[in-house]
PDB file of C-alpha atoms and ligand atoms in Angstrom:
ATOM      1  CA  MET X 171      88.310  51.234  48.417  1.00  0.00           C
ATOM      2  CA  GLU X 172      86.739  52.103  51.680  1.00  0.00           C
ATOM      3  CA  TYR X 173      88.809  54.078  53.975  1.00  0.00           C
ATOM      4  CA  GLU X 174      88.696  54.791  58.047  1.00  0.00           C
ATOM      5  CA  THR X 175      91.145  56.450  58.722  1.00  0.00           C
ATOM      6  CA  ILE X 176      91.637  59.463  56.265  1.00  0.00           C
ATOM      7  CA  LEU X 177      89.494  60.961  53.593  1.00  0.00           C
ATOM      8  CA  PHE X 178      90.047  60.643  49.664  1.00  0.00           C
ATOM      9  CA  ASP X 179      89.071  62.058  46.879  1.00  0.00           C
ATOM     10  CA  ILE X 180      89.869  62.989  43.070  1.00  0.00           C
ATOM     11  CA  ALA X 181      88.750  65.496  41.505  1.00  0.00           C
ATOM     12  CA  ASP X 182      90.245  67.228  37.809  1.00  0.00           C
ATOM     13  CA  GLY X 183      93.498  65.174  37.986  1.00  0.00           C
ATOM     14  CA  VAL X 184      94.651  65.819  41.734  1.00  0.00           C
ATOM     15  CA  ALA X 185      94.432  63.233  44.603  1.00  0.00           C
ATOM     16  CA  THR X 186      93.524  64.465  47.422  1.00  0.00           C
ATOM     17  CA  ILE X 187      94.666  62.990  51.135  1.00  0.00           C
ATOM     18  CA  THR X 188      93.414  64.066  54.417  1.00  0.00           C
ATOM     19  CA  LEU X 189      94.641  62.256  57.444  1.00  0.00           C
ATOM     20  CA  ASN X 190      90.872  62.599  59.322  1.00  0.00           C
ATOM     21  CA  ARG X 191      91.284  61.347  62.244  1.00  0.00           C
ATOM     22  CA  PRO X 192      91.259  65.885  64.207  1.00  0.00           C
ATOM     23  CA  ALA X 193      91.150  64.188  67.769  1.00  0.00           C
ATOM     24  CA  LYS X 194      94.196  63.358  68.037  1.00  0.00           C
ATOM     25  CA  LEU X 195      95.524  66.089  65.980  1.00  0.00           C
ATOM     26  CA  ASN X 196      95.561  62.998  63.339  1.00  0.00           C
ATOM     27  CA  ALA X 197      98.006  61.171  64.690  1.00  0.00           C
ATOM     28  CA  PHE X 198      98.987  58.195  63.632  1.00  0.00           C
ATOM     29  CA  ASN X 199      98.164  54.221  64.549  1.00  0.00           C
ATOM     30  CA  ASP X 200      98.403  51.868  62.381  1.00  0.00           C
ATOM     31  CA  LYS X 201      95.124  51.792  60.088  1.00  0.00           C
ATOM     32  CA  LEU X 202      96.208  55.909  59.631  1.00  0.00           C
ATOM     33  CA  ILE X 203      99.711  54.324  58.888  1.00  0.00           C
ATOM     34  CA  ALA X 204      98.216  51.519  56.492  1.00  0.00           C
ATOM     35  CA  GLU X 205      95.803  53.927  54.489  1.00  0.00           C
ATOM     36  CA  THR X 206      97.900  56.594  54.170  1.00  0.00           C
ATOM     37  CA  THR X 207      99.723  54.389  52.440  1.00  0.00           C
ATOM     38  CA  GLN X 208      97.205  52.208  50.518  1.00  0.00           C
ATOM     39  CA  ALA X 209      95.519  55.641  49.172  1.00  0.00           C
ATOM     40  CA  PHE X 210      99.320  56.630  47.702  1.00  0.00           C
ATOM     41  CA  LYS X 211      99.600  53.478  45.815  1.00  0.00           C
ATOM     42  CA  GLU X 212      96.200  53.400  44.369  1.00  0.00           C
ATOM     43  CA  ALA X 213      97.155  57.559  43.682  1.00  0.00           C
ATOM     44  CA  GLY X 214     100.042  56.403  41.740  1.00  0.00           C
ATOM     45  CA  ARG X 215      98.204  53.411  39.536  1.00  0.00           C
ATOM     46  CA  ASN X 216      95.133  55.839  38.408  1.00  0.00           C
ATOM     47  CA  ASN X 217      96.094  57.014  35.263  1.00  0.00           C
ATOM     48  CA  ASP X 218      93.970  60.231  35.464  1.00  0.00           C
ATOM     49  CA  VAL X 219      95.853  61.570  39.191  1.00  0.00           C
ATOM     50  CA  ARG X 220      98.775  63.862  37.811  1.00  0.00           C
ATOM     51  CA  CYS X 221      99.306  65.575  41.603  1.00  0.00           C
ATOM     52  CA  VAL X 222      98.583  64.483  44.673  1.00  0.00           C
ATOM     53  CA  VAL X 223      97.560  67.138  48.144  1.00  0.00           C
ATOM     54  CA  LEU X 224      98.572  65.712  51.710  1.00  0.00           C
ATOM     55  CA  THR X 225      96.855  67.104  54.443  1.00  0.00           C
ATOM     56  CA  GLY X 226      94.563  67.151  57.756  1.00  0.00           C
ATOM     57  CA  ALA X 227      91.847  67.568  58.628  1.00  0.00           C
ATOM     58  CA  GLY X 228      91.006  69.841  62.067  1.00  0.00           C
ATOM     59  CA  ARG X 229      92.988  71.882  63.377  1.00  0.00           C
ATOM     60  CA  GLY X 230      96.665  70.143  62.752  1.00  0.00           C
ATOM     61  CA  PHE X 231      98.015  68.424  59.921  1.00  0.00           C
ATOM     62  CA  SER X 232      99.441  65.276  62.036  1.00  0.00           C
ATOM     63  CA  SER X 233     101.202  65.363  65.815  1.00  0.00           C
ATOM     64  CA  GLY X 234     103.525  61.942  65.247  1.00  0.00           C
ATOM     65  CA  GLN X 235     102.397  58.386  66.093  1.00  0.00           C
ATOM     66  CA  ASP X 236      99.644  57.738  68.681  1.00  0.00           C
ATOM     67  CA  LEU X 237     101.321  57.568  71.694  1.00  0.00           C
ATOM     68  CA  SER X 238      98.415  56.576  73.583  1.00  0.00           C
ATOM     69  CA  ASP X 239      97.862  53.708  70.850  1.00  0.00           C
ATOM     70  CA  PHE X 240     101.685  52.424  70.823  1.00  0.00           C
ATOM     71  CA  LYS X 241     102.283  51.862  74.863  1.00  0.00           C
ATOM     72  CA  GLU X 242      99.845  49.386  74.217  1.00  0.00           C
ATOM     73  CA  ARG X 243     101.856  47.031  71.975  1.00  0.00           C
ATOM     74  CA  VAL X 244     105.599  48.581  73.103  1.00  0.00           C
ATOM     75  CA  ASP X 245     106.385  45.035  74.905  1.00  0.00           C
ATOM     76  CA  GLU X 246     104.521  42.852  71.541  1.00  0.00           C
ATOM     77  CA  ILE X 247     106.664  45.013  68.919  1.00  0.00           C
ATOM     78  CA  SER X 248     109.660  46.840  69.041  1.00  0.00           C
ATOM     79  CA  ILE X 249     109.939  50.349  67.767  1.00  0.00           C
ATOM     80  CA  GLY X 250     112.034  49.452  64.993  1.00  0.00           C
ATOM     81  CA  ASP X 251     109.691  46.863  63.576  1.00  0.00           C
ATOM     82  CA  HIS X 252     106.942  49.049  64.237  1.00  0.00           C
ATOM     83  CA  LEU X 253     109.367  51.573  61.562  1.00  0.00           C
ATOM     84  CA  ARG X 254     110.139  49.166  59.294  1.00  0.00           C
ATOM     85  CA  HIS X 255     106.369  47.979  58.316  1.00  0.00           C
ATOM     86  CA  GLY X 256     104.423  51.010  58.649  1.00  0.00           C
ATOM     87  CA  TYR X 257     106.483  54.567  58.642  1.00  0.00           C
ATOM     88  CA  HIS X 258     109.149  52.975  56.631  1.00  0.00           C
ATOM     89  CA  ARG X 259     106.419  51.894  52.978  1.00  0.00           C
ATOM     90  CA  LEU X 260     104.599  54.629  53.990  1.00  0.00           C
ATOM     91  CA  VAL X 261     107.449  56.698  52.790  1.00  0.00           C
ATOM     92  CA  HIS X 262     108.745  54.697  50.352  1.00  0.00           C
ATOM     93  CA  GLN X 263     105.507  54.975  48.626  1.00  0.00           C
ATOM     94  CA  MET X 264     105.655  58.604  48.523  1.00  0.00           C
ATOM     95  CA  VAL X 265     109.516  58.747  47.336  1.00  0.00           C
ATOM     96  CA  ALA X 266     108.218  56.404  44.977  1.00  0.00           C
ATOM     97  CA  LEU X 267     105.896  58.063  43.798  1.00  0.00           C
ATOM     98  CA  GLU X 268     106.778  59.558  40.120  1.00  0.00           C
ATOM     99  CA  LYS X 269     103.949  62.232  41.013  1.00  0.00           C
ATOM    100  CA  PRO X 270     104.075  65.919  42.371  1.00  0.00           C
ATOM    101  CA  ILE X 271     102.922  65.427  46.546  1.00  0.00           C
ATOM    102  CA  ILE X 272     102.284  68.705  48.006  1.00  0.00           C
ATOM    103  CA  GLY X 273     101.937  68.562  51.535  1.00  0.00           C
ATOM    104  CA  ALA X 274      98.786  70.808  52.677  1.00  0.00           C
ATOM    105  CA  ILE X 275     100.189  72.031  56.176  1.00  0.00           C
ATOM    106  CA  ASN X 276      96.987  73.125  58.124  1.00  0.00           C
ATOM    107  CA  GLY X 277      98.585  73.059  61.405  1.00  0.00           C
ATOM    108  CA  VAL X 278     101.283  71.354  64.231  1.00  0.00           C
ATOM    109  CA  ALA X 279     103.041  68.552  62.138  1.00  0.00           C
ATOM    110  CA  ALA X 280     104.822  66.738  65.033  1.00  0.00           C
ATOM    111  CA  GLY X 281     107.209  64.140  64.902  1.00  0.00           C
ATOM    112  CA  ALA X 282     107.110  61.189  62.903  1.00  0.00           C
ATOM    113  CA  GLY X 283     104.271  63.320  61.065  1.00  0.00           C
ATOM    114  CA  LEU X 284     106.786  65.405  60.147  1.00  0.00           C
ATOM    115  CA  GLY X 285     107.795  63.710  58.846  1.00  0.00           C
ATOM    116  CA  VAL X 286     105.932  62.320  56.652  1.00  0.00           C
ATOM    117  CA  ALA X 287     105.453  65.909  55.516  1.00  0.00           C
ATOM    118  CA  LEU X 288     109.249  65.968  54.242  1.00  0.00           C
ATOM    119  CA  ALA X 289     108.219  63.248  52.238  1.00  0.00           C
ATOM    120  CA  ALA X 290     105.870  65.730  50.065  1.00  0.00           C
ATOM    121  CA  ASP X 291     107.811  67.242  46.953  1.00  0.00           C
ATOM    122  CA  ILE X 292     106.389  70.573  48.287  1.00  0.00           C
ATOM    123  CA  ARG X 293     104.756  72.572  51.132  1.00  0.00           C
ATOM    124  CA  VAL X 294     102.779  75.183  51.459  1.00  0.00           C
ATOM    125  CA  ALA X 295     102.404  75.761  54.985  1.00  0.00           C
ATOM    126  CA  ALA X 296      99.471  77.657  57.004  1.00  0.00           C
ATOM    127  CA  HIS X 297     100.109  81.234  58.880  1.00  0.00           C
ATOM    128  CA  ASP X 298      99.946  79.320  61.556  1.00  0.00           C
ATOM    129  CA  ALA X 299     101.224  75.341  61.455  1.00  0.00           C
ATOM    130  CA  VAL X 300     104.195  74.901  63.050  1.00  0.00           C
ATOM    131  CA  PHE X 301     106.827  71.979  63.537  1.00  0.00           C
ATOM    132  CA  ILE X 302     108.326  69.772  66.228  1.00  0.00           C
ATOM    133  CA  LEU X 303     110.783  67.447  66.249  1.00  0.00           C
ATOM    134  CA  ALA X 304     108.876  66.212  69.014  1.00  0.00           C
ATOM    135  CA  PHE X 305     111.147  62.562  69.158  1.00  0.00           C
ATOM    136  CA  SER X 306     113.744  63.817  71.823  1.00  0.00           C
ATOM    137  CA  ARG X 307     111.239  65.119  73.644  1.00  0.00           C
ATOM    138  CA  ILE X 308     110.018  61.507  74.628  1.00  0.00           C
ATOM    139  CA  GLY X 309     114.108  59.824  74.157  1.00  0.00           C
ATOM    140  CA  LEU X 310     113.765  59.024  71.345  1.00  0.00           C
ATOM    141  CA  ILE X 311     116.221  59.977  67.961  1.00  0.00           C
ATOM    142  CA  PRO X 312     113.948  61.212  64.782  1.00  0.00           C
ATOM    143  CA  ASP X 313     112.678  58.807  62.822  1.00  0.00           C
ATOM    144  CA  SER X 314     110.307  57.743  59.537  1.00  0.00           C
ATOM    145  CA  GLY X 315     113.329  59.971  56.785  1.00  0.00           C
ATOM    146  CA  VAL X 316     113.697  63.065  59.678  1.00  0.00           C
ATOM    147  CA  ASN X 317     117.362  62.150  59.771  1.00  0.00           C
ATOM    148  CA  TRP X 318     117.323  61.824  55.509  1.00  0.00           C
ATOM    149  CA  PHE X 319     115.042  64.788  54.306  1.00  0.00           C
ATOM    150  CA  LEU X 320     115.823  67.563  57.097  1.00  0.00           C
ATOM    151  CA  PRO X 321     119.937  68.315  56.851  1.00  0.00           C
ATOM    152  CA  ARG X 322     119.601  67.802  52.654  1.00  0.00           C
ATOM    153  CA  LEU X 323     116.440  70.522  53.062  1.00  0.00           C
ATOM    154  CA  ILE X 324     117.345  73.265  56.106  1.00  0.00           C
ATOM    155  CA  GLY X 325     121.257  71.557  56.665  1.00  0.00           C
ATOM    156  CA  TYR X 326     122.824  70.082  59.519  1.00  0.00           C
ATOM    157  CA  ALA X 327     123.077  72.607  62.165  1.00  0.00           C
ATOM    158  CA  ARG X 328     119.425  73.347  61.707  1.00  0.00           C
ATOM    159  CA  ALA X 329     118.525  70.086  61.687  1.00  0.00           C
ATOM    160  CA  TYR X 330     120.175  69.171  64.415  1.00  0.00           C
ATOM    161  CA  GLU X 331     119.304  72.206  66.789  1.00  0.00           C
ATOM    162  CA  MET X 332     114.825  71.219  65.516  1.00  0.00           C
ATOM    163  CA  ALA X 333     115.686  67.072  66.635  1.00  0.00           C
ATOM    164  CA  VAL X 334     117.870  68.585  69.944  1.00  0.00           C
ATOM    165  CA  MET X 335     116.050  71.874  71.315  1.00  0.00           C
ATOM    166  CA  ALA X 336     112.369  70.476  69.696  1.00  0.00           C
ATOM    167  CA  ASP X 337     111.665  73.903  69.686  1.00  0.00           C
ATOM    168  CA  ARG X 338     108.059  74.848  68.026  1.00  0.00           C
ATOM    169  CA  VAL X 339     109.614  75.889  64.867  1.00  0.00           C
ATOM    170  CA  PRO X 340     106.843  79.021  63.616  1.00  0.00           C
ATOM    171  CA  ALA X 341     105.621  78.278  59.434  1.00  0.00           C
ATOM    172  CA  THR X 342     107.581  81.953  59.018  1.00  0.00           C
ATOM    173  CA  LYS X 343     110.784  80.252  60.172  1.00  0.00           C
ATOM    174  CA  ALA X 344     109.998  77.510  58.528  1.00  0.00           C
ATOM    175  CA  LEU X 345     109.758  79.281  54.898  1.00  0.00           C
ATOM    176  CA  GLU X 346     112.655  81.002  55.434  1.00  0.00           C
ATOM    177  CA  TRP X 347     114.519  78.028  56.781  1.00  0.00           C
ATOM    178  CA  GLY X 348     113.430  76.089  53.302  1.00  0.00           C
ATOM    179  CA  LEU X 349     111.465  73.969  55.258  1.00  0.00           C
ATOM    180  CA  VAL X 350     108.484  74.373  53.369  1.00  0.00           C
ATOM    181  CA  ASN X 351     107.539  76.350  49.939  1.00  0.00           C
ATOM    182  CA  ARG X 352     105.524  78.847  50.623  1.00  0.00           C
ATOM    183  CA  VAL X 353     103.315  79.992  53.471  1.00  0.00           C
ATOM    184  CA  VAL X 354      99.781  81.574  53.279  1.00  0.00           C
ATOM    185  CA  PRO X 355      96.879  82.716  55.391  1.00  0.00           C
ATOM    186  CA  ALA X 356      94.664  79.258  57.276  1.00  0.00           C
ATOM    187  CA  GLU X 357      91.379  80.443  55.513  1.00  0.00           C
ATOM    188  CA  GLN X 358      93.257  80.463  52.327  1.00  0.00           C
ATOM    189  CA  LEU X 359      95.286  77.474  52.001  1.00  0.00           C
ATOM    190  CA  PRO X 360      92.855  74.643  51.049  1.00  0.00           C
ATOM    191  CA  GLU X 361      92.030  77.605  48.086  1.00  0.00           C
ATOM    192  CA  ILE X 362      96.086  77.725  47.015  1.00  0.00           C
ATOM    193  CA  THR X 363      96.690  74.423  47.613  1.00  0.00           C
ATOM    194  CA  ALA X 364      93.509  73.066  44.845  1.00  0.00           C
ATOM    195  CA  ALA X 365      95.106  75.945  42.707  1.00  0.00           C
ATOM    196  CA  TRP X 366      98.447  75.138  42.782  1.00  0.00           C
ATOM    197  CA  ALA X 367      97.953  71.293  42.568  1.00  0.00           C
ATOM    198  CA  ARG X 368      95.926  72.708  39.274  1.00  0.00           C
ATOM    199  CA  GLN X 369      98.347  73.837  37.580  1.00  0.00           C
ATOM    200  CA  LEU X 370     100.676  70.719  38.553  1.00  0.00           C
ATOM    201  CA  ALA X 371      98.019  68.412  37.063  1.00  0.00           C
ATOM    202  CA  ASP X 372      98.181  70.124  34.018  1.00  0.00           C
ATOM    203  CA  GLY X 373     101.971  69.986  33.525  1.00  0.00           C
ATOM    204  CA  PRO X 374     104.061  66.644  31.638  1.00  0.00           C
ATOM    205  CA  THR X 375     103.170  64.315  34.477  1.00  0.00           C
ATOM    206  CA  LEU X 376     105.971  61.999  32.890  1.00  0.00           C
ATOM    207  CA  ALA X 377     108.857  65.015  33.083  1.00  0.00           C
ATOM    208  CA  PHE X 378     108.330  65.778  36.517  1.00  0.00           C
ATOM    209  CA  GLY X 379     108.101  62.310  37.667  1.00  0.00           C
ATOM    210  CA  LEU X 380     111.526  61.773  36.098  1.00  0.00           C
ATOM    211  CA  THR X 381     112.827  65.369  37.438  1.00  0.00           C
ATOM    212  CA  LYS X 382     111.805  63.811  41.201  1.00  0.00           C
ATOM    213  CA  ARG X 383     113.761  60.688  40.474  1.00  0.00           C
ATOM    214  CA  ALA X 384     116.658  62.294  39.371  1.00  0.00           C
ATOM    215  CA  MET X 385     116.849  65.296  42.309  1.00  0.00           C
ATOM    216  CA  LEU X 386     116.407  63.080  44.749  1.00  0.00           C
ATOM    217  CA  ARG X 387     119.044  59.951  43.620  1.00  0.00           C
ATOM    218  CA  GLY X 388     121.140  62.868  42.617  1.00  0.00           C
ATOM    219  CA  PHE X 389     121.437  62.964  46.410  1.00  0.00           C
ATOM    220  CA  ASP X 390     123.682  59.731  46.947  1.00  0.00           C
ATOM    221  CA  GLN X 391     125.547  60.503  43.621  1.00  0.00           C
ATOM    222  CA  THR X 392     128.702  61.909  42.720  1.00  0.00           C
ATOM    223  CA  ILE X 393     128.551  64.599  39.717  1.00  0.00           C
ATOM    224  CA  ALA X 394     129.516  62.048  36.774  1.00  0.00           C
ATOM    225  CA  GLU X 395     126.597  59.685  37.750  1.00  0.00           C
ATOM    226  CA  ALA X 396     124.212  62.969  38.184  1.00  0.00           C
ATOM    227  CA  LEU X 397     125.482  63.758  34.309  1.00  0.00           C
ATOM    228  CA  GLU X 398     124.502  60.130  32.943  1.00  0.00           C
ATOM    229  CA  TYR X 399     121.585  59.609  34.627  1.00  0.00           C
ATOM    230  CA  GLU X 400     120.152  62.996  33.679  1.00  0.00           C
ATOM    231  CA  ALA X 401     121.169  62.054  30.108  1.00  0.00           C
ATOM    232  CA  TYR X 402     119.538  58.509  30.137  1.00  0.00           C
ATOM    233  CA  LEU X 403     116.042  60.610  32.035  1.00  0.00           C
ATOM    234  CA  GLN X 404     115.911  63.119  28.906  1.00  0.00           C
ATOM    235  CA  ASP X 405     116.291  60.854  26.573  1.00  0.00           C
ATOM    236  CA  VAL X 406     112.951  58.863  28.284  1.00  0.00           C
ATOM    237  CA  ALA X 407     111.518  62.210  28.880  1.00  0.00           C
ATOM    238  CA  GLY X 408     112.515  63.473  25.156  1.00  0.00           C
ATOM    239  CA  GLY X 409     110.357  60.168  23.887  1.00  0.00           C
ATOM    240  CA  SER X 410     107.415  61.920  25.300  1.00  0.00           C
ATOM    241  CA  ALA X 411     104.467  62.894  23.252  1.00  0.00           C
ATOM    242  CA  ASP X 412     104.169  65.719  25.676  1.00  0.00           C
ATOM    243  CA  ASN X 413     107.742  66.822  24.930  1.00  0.00           C
ATOM    244  CA  ARG X 414     106.534  66.831  21.023  1.00  0.00           C
ATOM    245  CA  GLU X 415     103.786  69.032  21.663  1.00  0.00           C
ATOM    246  CA  GLY X 416     105.660  70.977  23.713  1.00  0.00           C
ATOM    247  CA  VAL X 417     108.131  71.812  21.040  1.00  0.00           C
ATOM    248  CA  THR X 418     105.420  72.285  18.896  1.00  0.00           C
ATOM    249  CA  ALA X 419     103.114  74.514  20.795  1.00  0.00           C
ATOM    250  CA  PHE X 420     105.810  76.858  21.060  1.00  0.00           C
ATOM    251  CA  LEU X 421     106.725  76.973  17.730  1.00  0.00           C
ATOM    252  CA  GLU X 422     103.569  77.558  16.499  1.00  0.00           C
ATOM    253  CA  LYS X 423     103.127  80.308  19.685  1.00  0.00           C
ATOM    254  CA  ARG X 424      99.675  78.965  21.805  1.00  0.00           C
ATOM    255  CA  PRO X 425      99.611  76.995  25.299  1.00  0.00           C
ATOM    256  CA  PRO X 426     101.060  73.682  26.037  1.00  0.00           C
ATOM    257  CA  GLN X 427      98.234  70.759  26.557  1.00  0.00           C
ATOM    258  CA  PHE X 428     100.753  68.099  28.047  1.00  0.00           C
ATOM    259  CA  THR X 429      98.506  64.819  28.513  1.00  0.00           C
ATOM    260  CA  GLY X 430     101.047  63.504  31.505  1.00  0.00           C
ATOM    261  CA  HIS X 431     102.985  60.751  28.495  1.00  0.00           C
TER     262      HIS X 431
HETATM  263  C1  LHQ U 519      98.064  63.066  70.960  1.00  0.00           C
HETATM  264  C2  LHQ U 519      98.894  62.352  70.374  1.00  0.00           C
HETATM  265  C3  LHQ U 519      99.816  61.938  69.664  1.00  0.00           C
HETATM  266  C4  LHQ U 519      97.852  60.205  70.833  1.00  0.00           C
HETATM  267  C5  LHQ U 519      98.283  64.859  70.626  1.00  0.00           C
HETATM  268  N1  LHQ U 519      99.510  60.601  70.547  1.00  0.00           N
HETATM  269  N2  LHQ U 519      97.059  61.422  70.969  1.00  0.00           N
HETATM  270  C6  LHQ U 519     107.380  56.330  66.512  1.00  0.00           C
HETATM  271  C7  LHQ U 519     107.521  54.713  66.389  1.00  0.00           C
HETATM  272  C8  LHQ U 519     107.065  54.563  67.611  1.00  0.00           C
HETATM  273  C9  LHQ U 519     106.980  55.150  68.934  1.00  0.00           C
HETATM  274  C10 LHQ U 519     107.261  56.487  69.015  1.00  0.00           C
HETATM  275  O1  LHQ U 519     107.243  57.612  68.081  1.00  0.00           O
HETATM  276  C11 LHQ U 519     107.860  57.049  66.348  1.00  0.00           C
HETATM  277  C12 LHQ U 519     108.104  58.817  66.193  1.00  0.00           C
HETATM  278  C13 LHQ U 519     107.158  59.731  66.523  1.00  0.00           C
HETATM  279  O2  LHQ U 519     106.077  60.120  65.520  1.00  0.00           O
HETATM  280  S1  LHQ U 519     107.525  60.382  68.040  1.00  0.00           S
HETATM  281  C14 LHQ U 519     106.309  61.777  68.544  1.00  0.00           C
HETATM  282  C15 LHQ U 519     105.463  61.084  69.117  1.00  0.00           C
HETATM  283  N3  LHQ U 519     104.093  62.752  68.978  1.00  0.00           N
HETATM  284  C16 LHQ U 519     104.351  63.121  70.253  1.00  0.00           C
HETATM  285  O3  LHQ U 519     105.053  63.557  71.789  1.00  0.00           O
HETATM  286  C17 LHQ U 519     103.615  64.894  69.871  1.00  0.00           C
HETATM  287  C18 LHQ U 519     102.710  64.272  71.281  1.00  0.00           C
HETATM  288  N4  LHQ U 519     101.372  65.393  71.535  1.00  0.00           N
HETATM  289  C19 LHQ U 519     102.111  66.565  71.829  1.00  0.00           C
HETATM  290  O4  LHQ U 519     103.073  67.521  71.984  1.00  0.00           O
HETATM  291  C20 LHQ U 519     101.259  67.602  71.564  1.00  0.00           C
HETATM  292  O5  LHQ U 519      99.377  67.336  71.249  1.00  0.00           O
HETATM  293  C21 LHQ U 519     101.366  68.916  70.437  1.00  0.00           C
HETATM  294  C22 LHQ U 519     102.750  70.041  70.662  1.00  0.00           C
HETATM  295  C23 LHQ U 519     101.379  67.515  69.090  1.00  0.00           C
HETATM  296  C24 LHQ U 519      99.848  69.970  70.542  1.00  0.00           C
HETATM  297  O6  LHQ U 519      99.466  70.494  71.273  1.00  0.00           O
HETATM  298  P1  LHQ U 519      98.660  70.368  71.331  1.00  0.00           P
HETATM  299  O7  LHQ U 519      97.653  71.710  69.959  1.00  0.00           O
HETATM  300  O8  LHQ U 519      98.142  71.589  73.167  1.00  0.00           O
HETATM  301  O9  LHQ U 519      96.980  69.705  71.033  1.00  0.00           O
HETATM  302  P2  LHQ U 519      96.661  68.974  72.443  1.00  0.00           P
HETATM  303  O10 LHQ U 519      98.616  68.621  73.499  1.00  0.00           O
HETATM  304  O11 LHQ U 519      95.601  68.933  73.370  1.00  0.00           O
HETATM  305  O12 LHQ U 519      95.967  67.161  71.459  1.00  0.00           O
HETATM  306  C25 LHQ U 519      95.113  67.340  71.344  1.00  0.00           C
HETATM  307  C26 LHQ U 519      94.215  65.648  71.979  1.00  0.00           C
HETATM  308  O13 LHQ U 519      95.421  65.257  70.922  1.00  0.00           O
HETATM  309  C27 LHQ U 519      94.820  65.325  73.257  1.00  0.00           C
HETATM  310  O14 LHQ U 519      93.784  65.060  72.928  1.00  0.00           O
HETATM  311  P3  LHQ U 519      92.582  64.914  74.319  1.00  0.00           P
HETATM  312  O15 LHQ U 519      91.623  64.000  74.745  1.00  0.00           O
HETATM  313  O16 LHQ U 519      93.662  65.312  75.707  1.00  0.00           O
HETATM  314  O17 LHQ U 519      91.271  66.087  73.340  1.00  0.00           O
HETATM  315  C28 LHQ U 519      96.189  64.468  72.395  1.00  0.00           C
HETATM  316  O18 LHQ U 519      96.206  63.964  73.948  1.00  0.00           O
HETATM  317  C29 LHQ U 519      96.197  63.863  71.859  1.00  0.00           C
HETATM  318  N5  LHQ U 519      96.747  63.549  71.520  1.00  0.00           N
HETATM  319  N6  LHQ U 519      98.479  63.961  70.029  1.00  0.00           N
HETATM  320  N7  LHQ U 519     100.783  61.419  69.025  1.00  0.00           N
END
């Protein structure tokens, strides 16, 4: 499929989606939301894809909603409906994708841009990246999943502080808070992300996908429900070729060759 606002590349089991409106720090207009959602759908359907990287072109990851674009249409559509028809589909697509998603945060992630970054499973940030919950600066509440993801990731008090202060949280503090998994020198971000993505793409994709499902579902389960769900999913993973290969490779004292099935 041809895209206008993203770059989409598949190589060696890794799909890379690059938000590509650098003049506006990759602010989301409707097309960017729709194309990013479609790219995740495409990555899900393509069995060659076993890991997805989401990053931004230029000096930003994403500055959130394109405010100039939305301002022109604010009388035609409510913000709630804009969210329902746009960001919600994107976040659902990312959460439902049973393959690991790495967010390579190359610069500022603000507003809904931060929401989309939070819907990735793992985040690697450039040393000079910053995270801003910009919503309150324009009199809004956090949206695009931020209220669900952020307190779970960094705790309520820090999440609430980020929301009401709308301060720039630098990458080093984001690392300390658990908002990102790693911080790397900016010039090494593409290379380090690619190496991690390749490692994940060589892994037991089915088990990685089921792990994502179990952990995300676990946020809303009792311990009894979580244990039962784990047992159910473990039977699925236990029936996979990758489980047989993993055990055989261990016993034969060689590295496993996972196929993702
Ligand atoms: C932008 C944007 C932008 C348009 C930079 N839009 N042009 C959902 C549904 C519906 C409605 C509302 O909201 C939402 C959810 C949200 O996402 S709300 C939060 C929306 N985002 C913001 O409020 C952030 C606005 N941007 C900023 O505060 C700054 O640009 C940040 C802090 C991200 C970066 O600052 P700088 O590094 O100083 O860059 P800059 O401000 O100079 O931006 C570069 C260009 O990008 C500039 O254009 P220009 O033509 O002057 O070079 C900006 O106007 C443009 N831009 N963000 N969201």
